[in-house]
C-alpha cells in the first residue's frame, strides 16, 4: 500500500503527521509527505497511490480533492483545522480509524463534484473540478452586481445583489449555508443555486437536479464581479463573460468517520440541540 500525506503548514499538524507516518511505516506501508501543498504540486506522483491522508482543515482537504479526483484516490481527513466538516476524524481517534481502514472495515463515500468553465473572448475554457462551490460575488467595490442565471436553455432570474453561489451537497454546509441556503445530505446529487443578499427578496435558493447545466452571465461593469472556486482560486470577470457549471464526471472518494454520522457532525459543528 502506498499512502500520500498532505499536511497543513502548522506545527501541530506537522507533529501529528510525523506520528502517523511512523505508525504507517511500522505496518510496512510506504508514505510520501507534502507540507504546504501549494509549492510542491510539480513533485506529486499520483498514479500509484492507494490513499490520500489529509492532516489539516477543510481547505487542505478541498485542495487535495481537486488533485486526486480524476485518479480515483480515496481520501481520509484528519482534523487539524477549525470546523472539520470534511476532515471528519479527530486526531485523538486517528490511529483507531486507520486500523479499521487497513483492515478494510471502512466504506467509501462518493461525493458529487462540479466542473466549471468560463466563456471569455468567444472561447470556452475549462477551470477545473470542485467539491464545494463556484461563487460569483462582489469585488472590493460596494455596489450591487447584475447577473443573469440560466438552467440549461431556460432563463431562471436576473439577480441584483452581492452574487450567486452554485454549491454541491457537500458545499451546502459552507458559504451557501451562511447565505441562507439549505443543508443537503452530502451523498445526494443536486446543484444548489443560492443568491447572495438579493435586492429582490423573492429570489430564493433553489435545489436543482444534478443534470442541469447552470450559466451565470455577468452584466456588471468590468472587474466588479469576482469568480471564486472552492474558496481558494479566483479571477476578476469582465462584462458579458459567462460562467458555466455542471456536474463533474469525477467524484471525491472519501472515508467518513465511522464514529460519527452526518447528523452528529451537524449537532457538533452547528451546535444543534
mmCIF file of C-alpha atoms in Angstrom:
data_model
loop_
_atom_site.group_PDB
_atom_site.id
_atom_site.type_symbol
_atom_site.label_atom_id
_atom_site.label_comp_id
_atom_site.label_asym_id
_atom_site.label_seq_id
_atom_site.Cartn_x
_atom_site.Cartn_y
_atom_site.Cartn_z
ATOM 1 C CA UNK A 1 0.000 0.000 0.000
ATOM 2 C CA UNK A 2 1.260 3.476 -0.902
ATOM 3 C CA UNK A 3 -0.045 6.478 1.022
ATOM 4 C CA UNK A 4 0.243 10.138 0.116
ATOM 5 C CA UNK A 5 0.010 12.586 3.033
ATOM 6 C CA UNK A 6 -0.895 16.268 2.635
ATOM 7 C CA UNK A 7 -0.181 18.319 5.748
ATOM 8 C CA UNK A 8 -1.294 21.797 6.730
ATOM 9 C CA UNK A 9 1.687 24.064 7.369
ATOM 10 C CA UNK A 10 1.255 24.320 11.125
ATOM 11 C CA UNK A 11 3.316 22.953 13.993
ATOM 12 C CA UNK A 12 0.567 20.766 15.432
ATOM 13 C CA UNK A 13 -0.370 19.297 12.033
ATOM 14 C CA UNK A 14 3.267 18.507 11.259
ATOM 15 C CA UNK A 15 3.681 16.805 14.651
ATOM 16 C CA UNK A 16 0.555 14.731 14.025
ATOM 17 C CA UNK A 17 1.800 13.767 10.556
ATOM 18 C CA UNK A 18 5.110 12.533 11.971
ATOM 19 C CA UNK A 19 3.325 10.239 14.422
ATOM 20 C CA UNK A 20 1.046 8.897 11.700
ATOM 21 C CA UNK A 21 3.935 8.387 9.285
ATOM 22 C CA UNK A 22 5.796 6.406 11.957
ATOM 23 C CA UNK A 23 2.668 4.337 12.619
ATOM 24 C CA UNK A 24 2.200 3.520 8.919
ATOM 25 C CA UNK A 25 5.850 2.673 8.352
ATOM 26 C CA UNK A 26 5.598 0.284 11.297
ATOM 27 C CA UNK A 27 2.900 -1.501 9.295
ATOM 28 C CA UNK A 28 5.200 -1.735 6.267
ATOM 29 C CA UNK A 29 3.324 0.962 4.359
ATOM 30 C CA UNK A 30 5.121 3.341 2.015
ATOM 31 C CA UNK A 31 4.431 7.040 2.657
ATOM 32 C CA UNK A 32 5.136 10.297 0.854
ATOM 33 C CA UNK A 33 4.578 13.514 2.806
ATOM 34 C CA UNK A 34 3.995 17.038 1.499
ATOM 35 C CA UNK A 35 3.761 20.078 3.758
ATOM 36 C CA UNK A 36 2.424 23.284 2.210
ATOM 37 C CA UNK A 37 0.989 21.676 -0.901
ATOM 38 C CA UNK A 38 0.930 24.881 -2.931
ATOM 39 C CA UNK A 39 4.681 24.877 -3.539
ATOM 40 C CA UNK A 40 5.052 21.140 -4.131
ATOM 41 C CA UNK A 41 2.465 20.184 -6.763
ATOM 42 C CA UNK A 42 5.032 19.698 -9.513
ATOM 43 C CA UNK A 43 6.640 16.914 -7.445
ATOM 44 C CA UNK A 44 3.472 14.892 -6.967
ATOM 45 C CA UNK A 45 3.221 11.404 -8.423
ATOM 46 C CA UNK A 46 -0.395 10.316 -8.063
ATOM 47 C CA UNK A 47 -0.626 7.348 -10.409
ATOM 48 C CA UNK A 48 0.380 4.598 -7.992
ATOM 49 C CA UNK A 49 -1.128 5.870 -4.726
ATOM 50 C CA UNK A 50 -3.786 3.920 -2.814
ATOM 51 C CA UNK A 51 -4.793 6.533 -0.249
ATOM 52 C CA UNK A 52 -4.542 10.244 0.434
ATOM 53 C CA UNK A 53 -4.345 11.270 4.072
ATOM 54 C CA UNK A 54 -5.155 14.932 4.676
ATOM 55 C CA UNK A 55 -3.946 16.305 8.005
ATOM 56 C CA UNK A 56 -5.291 19.818 8.329
ATOM 57 C CA UNK A 57 -8.571 21.633 7.855
ATOM 58 C CA UNK A 58 -11.285 21.654 5.231
ATOM 59 C CA UNK A 59 -9.207 23.939 2.996
ATOM 60 C CA UNK A 60 -6.397 21.378 2.829
ATOM 61 C CA UNK A 61 -8.988 18.691 2.097
ATOM 62 C CA UNK A 62 -10.521 20.700 -0.759
ATOM 63 C CA UNK A 63 -7.113 21.242 -2.350
ATOM 64 C CA UNK A 64 -6.367 17.531 -2.108
ATOM 65 C CA UNK A 65 -9.759 16.518 -3.504
ATOM 66 C CA UNK A 66 -9.221 18.601 -6.639
ATOM 67 C CA UNK A 67 -5.866 16.953 -7.274
ATOM 68 C CA UNK A 68 -6.775 13.301 -6.768
ATOM 69 C CA UNK A 69 -10.386 13.059 -8.016
ATOM 70 C CA UNK A 70 -9.517 12.050 -11.578
ATOM 71 C CA UNK A 71 -7.098 9.429 -10.238
ATOM 72 C CA UNK A 72 -9.861 7.889 -8.072
ATOM 73 C CA UNK A 73 -7.708 8.003 -4.937
ATOM 74 C CA UNK A 74 -9.792 7.825 -1.736
ATOM 75 C CA UNK A 75 -9.210 10.422 0.982
ATOM 76 C CA UNK A 76 -9.226 10.235 4.761
ATOM 77 C CA UNK A 77 -9.265 13.597 6.527
ATOM 78 C CA UNK A 78 -7.760 14.097 9.994
ATOM 79 C CA UNK A 79 -8.802 17.375 11.565
ATOM 80 C CA UNK A 80 -6.143 19.930 12.440
ATOM 81 C CA UNK A 81 -8.274 22.904 11.428
ATOM 82 C CA UNK A 82 -11.324 24.661 12.846
ATOM 83 C CA UNK A 83 -14.624 23.236 11.578
ATOM 84 C CA UNK A 84 -13.712 19.817 10.247
ATOM 85 C CA UNK A 85 -16.793 19.140 8.131
ATOM 86 C CA UNK A 86 -14.573 17.299 5.631
ATOM 87 C CA UNK A 87 -11.649 16.344 7.855
ATOM 88 C CA UNK A 88 -14.057 14.320 9.961
ATOM 89 C CA UNK A 89 -11.620 12.292 12.063
ATOM 90 C CA UNK A 90 -10.261 13.973 15.191
ATOM 91 C CA UNK A 91 -6.561 13.338 15.750
ATOM 92 C CA UNK A 92 -7.304 11.586 19.065
ATOM 93 C CA UNK A 93 -9.109 8.851 17.092
ATOM 94 C CA UNK A 94 -6.794 8.806 14.074
ATOM 95 C CA UNK A 95 -4.915 5.599 14.850
ATOM 96 C CA UNK A 96 -8.078 3.669 15.695
ATOM 97 C CA UNK A 97 -9.686 4.747 12.405
ATOM 98 C CA UNK A 98 -6.515 3.967 10.451
ATOM 99 C CA UNK A 99 -6.517 0.445 11.916
ATOM 100 C CA UNK A 100 -10.080 -0.037 10.669
ATOM 101 C CA UNK A 101 -9.112 1.280 7.237
ATOM 102 C CA UNK A 102 -6.116 -1.053 6.975
ATOM 103 C CA UNK A 103 -8.350 -3.965 7.989
ATOM 104 C CA UNK A 104 -10.730 -2.998 5.157
ATOM 105 C CA UNK A 105 -13.540 -2.239 7.601
ATOM 106 C CA UNK A 106 -14.357 1.259 6.319
ATOM 107 C CA UNK A 107 -16.695 2.057 3.453
ATOM 108 C CA UNK A 108 -16.014 4.747 0.851
ATOM 109 C CA UNK A 109 -18.456 7.570 0.143
ATOM 110 C CA UNK A 110 -18.839 9.127 -3.307
ATOM 111 C CA UNK A 111 -19.270 12.894 -3.095
ATOM 112 C CA UNK A 112 -20.506 14.734 -6.173
ATOM 113 C CA UNK A 113 -18.222 17.408 -7.627
ATOM 114 C CA UNK A 114 -18.907 20.163 -10.162
ATOM 115 C CA UNK A 115 -16.829 21.294 -13.109
ATOM 116 C CA UNK A 116 -16.625 24.940 -14.116
ATOM 117 C CA UNK A 117 -15.906 26.754 -17.371
ATOM 118 C CA UNK A 118 -15.533 30.396 -18.338
ATOM 119 C CA UNK A 119 -16.664 31.762 -21.687
ATOM 120 C CA UNK A 120 -14.212 34.550 -22.454
ATOM 121 C CA UNK A 121 -13.320 36.162 -25.760
ATOM 122 C CA UNK A 122 -15.657 33.835 -27.653
ATOM 123 C CA UNK A 123 -13.915 30.710 -26.329
ATOM 124 C CA UNK A 124 -14.851 28.341 -23.526
ATOM 125 C CA UNK A 125 -12.067 27.460 -21.070
ATOM 126 C CA UNK A 126 -12.110 24.632 -18.517
ATOM 127 C CA UNK A 127 -11.452 25.845 -14.958
ATOM 128 C CA UNK A 128 -11.382 22.541 -13.083
ATOM 129 C CA UNK A 129 -13.373 20.238 -10.820
ATOM 130 C CA UNK A 130 -14.565 21.458 -7.430
ATOM 131 C CA UNK A 131 -16.034 19.795 -4.359
ATOM 132 C CA UNK A 132 -17.685 22.717 -2.536
ATOM 133 C CA UNK A 133 -18.822 25.627 -4.667
ATOM 134 C CA UNK A 134 -18.425 28.078 -7.505
ATOM 135 C CA UNK A 135 -19.169 31.676 -6.494
ATOM 136 C CA UNK A 136 -19.643 34.893 -8.424
ATOM 137 C CA UNK A 137 -19.544 37.758 -5.936
ATOM 138 C CA UNK A 138 -18.641 41.405 -5.488
ATOM 139 C CA UNK A 139 -15.052 42.556 -5.636
ATOM 140 C CA UNK A 140 -13.883 45.369 -3.358
ATOM 141 C CA UNK A 141 -16.406 47.918 -4.660
ATOM 142 C CA UNK A 142 -19.593 48.001 -2.561
ATOM 143 C CA UNK A 143 -22.097 48.098 -5.425
ATOM 144 C CA UNK A 144 -24.758 45.604 -6.458
ATOM 145 C CA UNK A 145 -23.934 43.098 -9.154
ATOM 146 C CA UNK A 146 -26.254 42.379 -12.061
ATOM 147 C CA UNK A 147 -26.197 38.720 -13.086
ATOM 148 C CA UNK A 148 -28.411 36.623 -15.368
ATOM 149 C CA UNK A 149 -28.847 32.954 -14.483
ATOM 150 C CA UNK A 150 -29.901 30.113 -16.800
ATOM 151 C CA UNK A 151 -30.668 26.443 -16.135
ATOM 152 C CA UNK A 152 -29.952 24.738 -19.425
ATOM 153 C CA UNK A 153 -31.696 26.852 -22.076
ATOM 154 C CA UNK A 154 -34.223 28.247 -19.604
ATOM 155 C CA UNK A 155 -33.798 31.712 -18.147
ATOM 156 C CA UNK A 156 -34.093 31.481 -14.353
ATOM 157 C CA UNK A 157 -33.772 35.001 -12.998
ATOM 158 C CA UNK A 158 -31.829 38.223 -13.010
ATOM 159 C CA UNK A 159 -30.090 38.696 -9.681
ATOM 160 C CA UNK A 160 -29.379 42.162 -8.351
ATOM 161 C CA UNK A 161 -27.310 41.703 -5.227
ATOM 162 C CA UNK A 162 -23.952 40.553 -3.917
ATOM 163 C CA UNK A 163 -23.677 37.484 -6.153
ATOM 164 C CA UNK A 164 -24.624 33.840 -6.693
ATOM 165 C CA UNK A 165 -23.340 30.608 -5.146
ATOM 166 C CA UNK A 166 -23.568 27.315 -7.037
ATOM 167 C CA UNK A 167 -22.931 24.608 -4.477
ATOM 168 C CA UNK A 168 -22.716 20.843 -4.263
ATOM 169 C CA UNK A 169 -24.460 18.991 -1.420
ATOM 170 C CA UNK A 170 -21.068 18.785 0.302
ATOM 171 C CA UNK A 171 -20.715 22.563 -0.032
ATOM 172 C CA UNK A 172 -24.187 23.177 1.386
ATOM 173 C CA UNK A 173 -22.691 23.496 4.886
ATOM 174 C CA UNK A 174 -20.123 26.072 3.725
ATOM 175 C CA UNK A 175 -20.681 29.535 2.180
ATOM 176 C CA UNK A 176 -24.115 28.533 0.845
ATOM 177 C CA UNK A 177 -25.344 27.914 4.393
ATOM 178 C CA UNK A 178 -24.171 31.365 5.514
ATOM 179 C CA UNK A 179 -26.098 32.887 2.589
ATOM 180 C CA UNK A 180 -29.361 31.231 3.639
ATOM 181 C CA UNK A 181 -29.170 28.067 1.546
ATOM 182 C CA UNK A 182 -30.499 24.687 2.716
ATOM 183 C CA UNK A 183 -28.423 21.885 4.178
ATOM 184 C CA UNK A 184 -28.473 18.969 1.731
ATOM 185 C CA UNK A 185 -27.437 15.431 2.642
ATOM 186 C CA UNK A 186 -23.883 15.086 1.273
ATOM 187 C CA UNK A 187 -24.481 11.862 -0.670
ATOM 188 C CA UNK A 188 -27.305 13.476 -2.652
ATOM 189 C CA UNK A 189 -26.654 14.615 -6.214
ATOM 190 C CA UNK A 190 -28.029 18.123 -6.629
ATOM 191 C CA UNK A 191 -26.949 21.603 -7.595
ATOM 192 C CA UNK A 192 -27.781 24.381 -5.148
ATOM 193 C CA UNK A 193 -28.464 27.839 -6.545
ATOM 194 C CA UNK A 194 -28.132 30.433 -3.777
ATOM 195 C CA UNK A 195 -28.381 34.201 -4.422
ATOM 196 C CA UNK A 196 -26.218 36.283 -2.064
ATOM 197 C CA UNK A 197 -28.097 39.185 -0.425
ATOM 198 C CA UNK A 198 -30.511 39.629 -3.364
ATOM 199 C CA UNK A 199 -32.206 43.017 -3.649
ATOM 200 C CA UNK A 200 -35.369 41.207 -4.778
ATOM 201 C CA UNK A 201 -36.439 39.264 -1.694
ATOM 202 C CA UNK A 202 -38.329 36.695 -3.777
ATOM 203 C CA UNK A 203 -35.006 35.476 -5.272
ATOM 204 C CA UNK A 204 -34.869 32.394 -3.063
ATOM 205 C CA UNK A 205 -32.399 29.484 -3.052
ATOM 206 C CA UNK A 206 -33.194 26.597 -5.390
ATOM 207 C CA UNK A 207 -32.267 22.918 -5.261
ATOM 208 C CA UNK A 208 -31.893 21.576 -8.799
ATOM 209 C CA UNK A 209 -31.259 18.120 -10.285
ATOM 210 C CA UNK A 210 -27.594 17.421 -10.957
ATOM 211 C CA UNK A 211 -28.284 17.054 -14.687
ATOM 212 C CA UNK A 212 -28.778 20.787 -15.162
ATOM 213 C CA UNK A 213 -26.096 22.994 -16.688
ATOM 214 C CA UNK A 214 -26.143 26.389 -14.989
ATOM 215 C CA UNK A 215 -24.919 29.529 -16.725
ATOM 216 C CA UNK A 216 -24.223 32.818 -14.998
ATOM 217 C CA UNK A 217 -23.805 35.832 -17.286
ATOM 218 C CA UNK A 218 -22.061 38.859 -15.820
ATOM 219 C CA UNK A 219 -23.883 42.076 -16.756
ATOM 220 C CA UNK A 220 -21.873 44.235 -14.347
ATOM 221 C CA UNK A 221 -19.000 46.528 -15.408
ATOM 222 C CA UNK A 222 -15.508 45.046 -15.791
ATOM 223 C CA UNK A 223 -13.816 43.874 -12.573
ATOM 224 C CA UNK A 224 -16.851 44.486 -10.346
ATOM 225 C CA UNK A 225 -17.605 40.749 -10.206
ATOM 226 C CA UNK A 226 -15.139 38.156 -8.953
ATOM 227 C CA UNK A 227 -15.183 34.400 -9.529
ATOM 228 C CA UNK A 228 -14.104 32.183 -6.625
ATOM 229 C CA UNK A 229 -13.637 28.411 -6.916
ATOM 230 C CA UNK A 230 -13.806 26.330 -3.724
ATOM 231 C CA UNK A 231 -12.818 29.489 -1.849
ATOM 232 C CA UNK A 232 -9.217 29.055 -2.991
ATOM 233 C CA UNK A 233 -8.859 30.092 -6.626
ATOM 234 C CA UNK A 234 -10.314 33.112 -8.358
ATOM 235 C CA UNK A 235 -10.301 35.801 -11.023
ATOM 236 C CA UNK A 236 -11.997 39.086 -11.890
ATOM 237 C CA UNK A 237 -14.757 38.977 -14.507
ATOM 238 C CA UNK A 238 -15.469 41.338 -17.376
ATOM 239 C CA UNK A 239 -18.892 42.388 -18.569
ATOM 240 C CA UNK A 240 -20.501 39.758 -20.804
ATOM 241 C CA UNK A 241 -18.361 36.859 -19.592
ATOM 242 C CA UNK A 242 -20.160 33.655 -18.670
ATOM 243 C CA UNK A 243 -19.515 31.028 -16.026
ATOM 244 C CA UNK A 244 -20.831 27.536 -16.793
ATOM 245 C CA UNK A 245 -21.248 24.974 -14.014
ATOM 246 C CA UNK A 246 -22.366 21.365 -14.270
ATOM 247 C CA UNK A 247 -21.895 18.030 -12.567
ATOM 248 C CA UNK A 248 -18.376 16.662 -12.968
ATOM 249 C CA UNK A 249 -17.723 13.156 -14.242
ATOM 250 C CA UNK A 250 -15.324 12.777 -11.296
ATOM 251 C CA UNK A 251 -16.248 12.134 -7.683
ATOM 252 C CA UNK A 252 -14.470 12.797 -4.436
ATOM 253 C CA UNK A 253 -13.983 9.383 -2.844
ATOM 254 C CA UNK A 254 -13.707 9.764 0.905
ATOM 255 C CA UNK A 255 -13.730 7.690 4.051
ATOM 256 C CA UNK A 256 -16.239 9.100 6.557
ATOM 257 C CA UNK A 257 -15.656 8.983 10.279
ATOM 258 C CA UNK A 258 -17.073 5.607 11.393
ATOM 259 C CA UNK A 259 -17.613 7.013 14.889
ATOM 260 C CA UNK A 260 -19.968 9.848 13.864
ATOM 261 C CA UNK A 261 -22.762 10.136 11.334
ATOM 262 C CA UNK A 262 -23.692 13.241 9.349
ATOM 263 C CA UNK A 263 -26.338 14.386 11.827
ATOM 264 C CA UNK A 264 -23.967 14.023 14.767
ATOM 265 C CA UNK A 265 -21.489 16.221 12.900
ATOM 266 C CA UNK A 266 -24.207 18.816 12.310
ATOM 267 C CA UNK A 267 -25.104 18.803 16.002
ATOM 268 C CA UNK A 268 -21.487 19.296 16.991
ATOM 269 C CA UNK A 269 -20.386 21.824 14.363
ATOM 270 C CA UNK A 270 -23.600 23.876 14.207
ATOM 271 C CA UNK A 271 -24.411 23.468 17.910
ATOM 272 C CA UNK A 272 -27.820 21.984 17.371
ATOM 273 C CA UNK A 273 -29.673 20.800 20.447
#
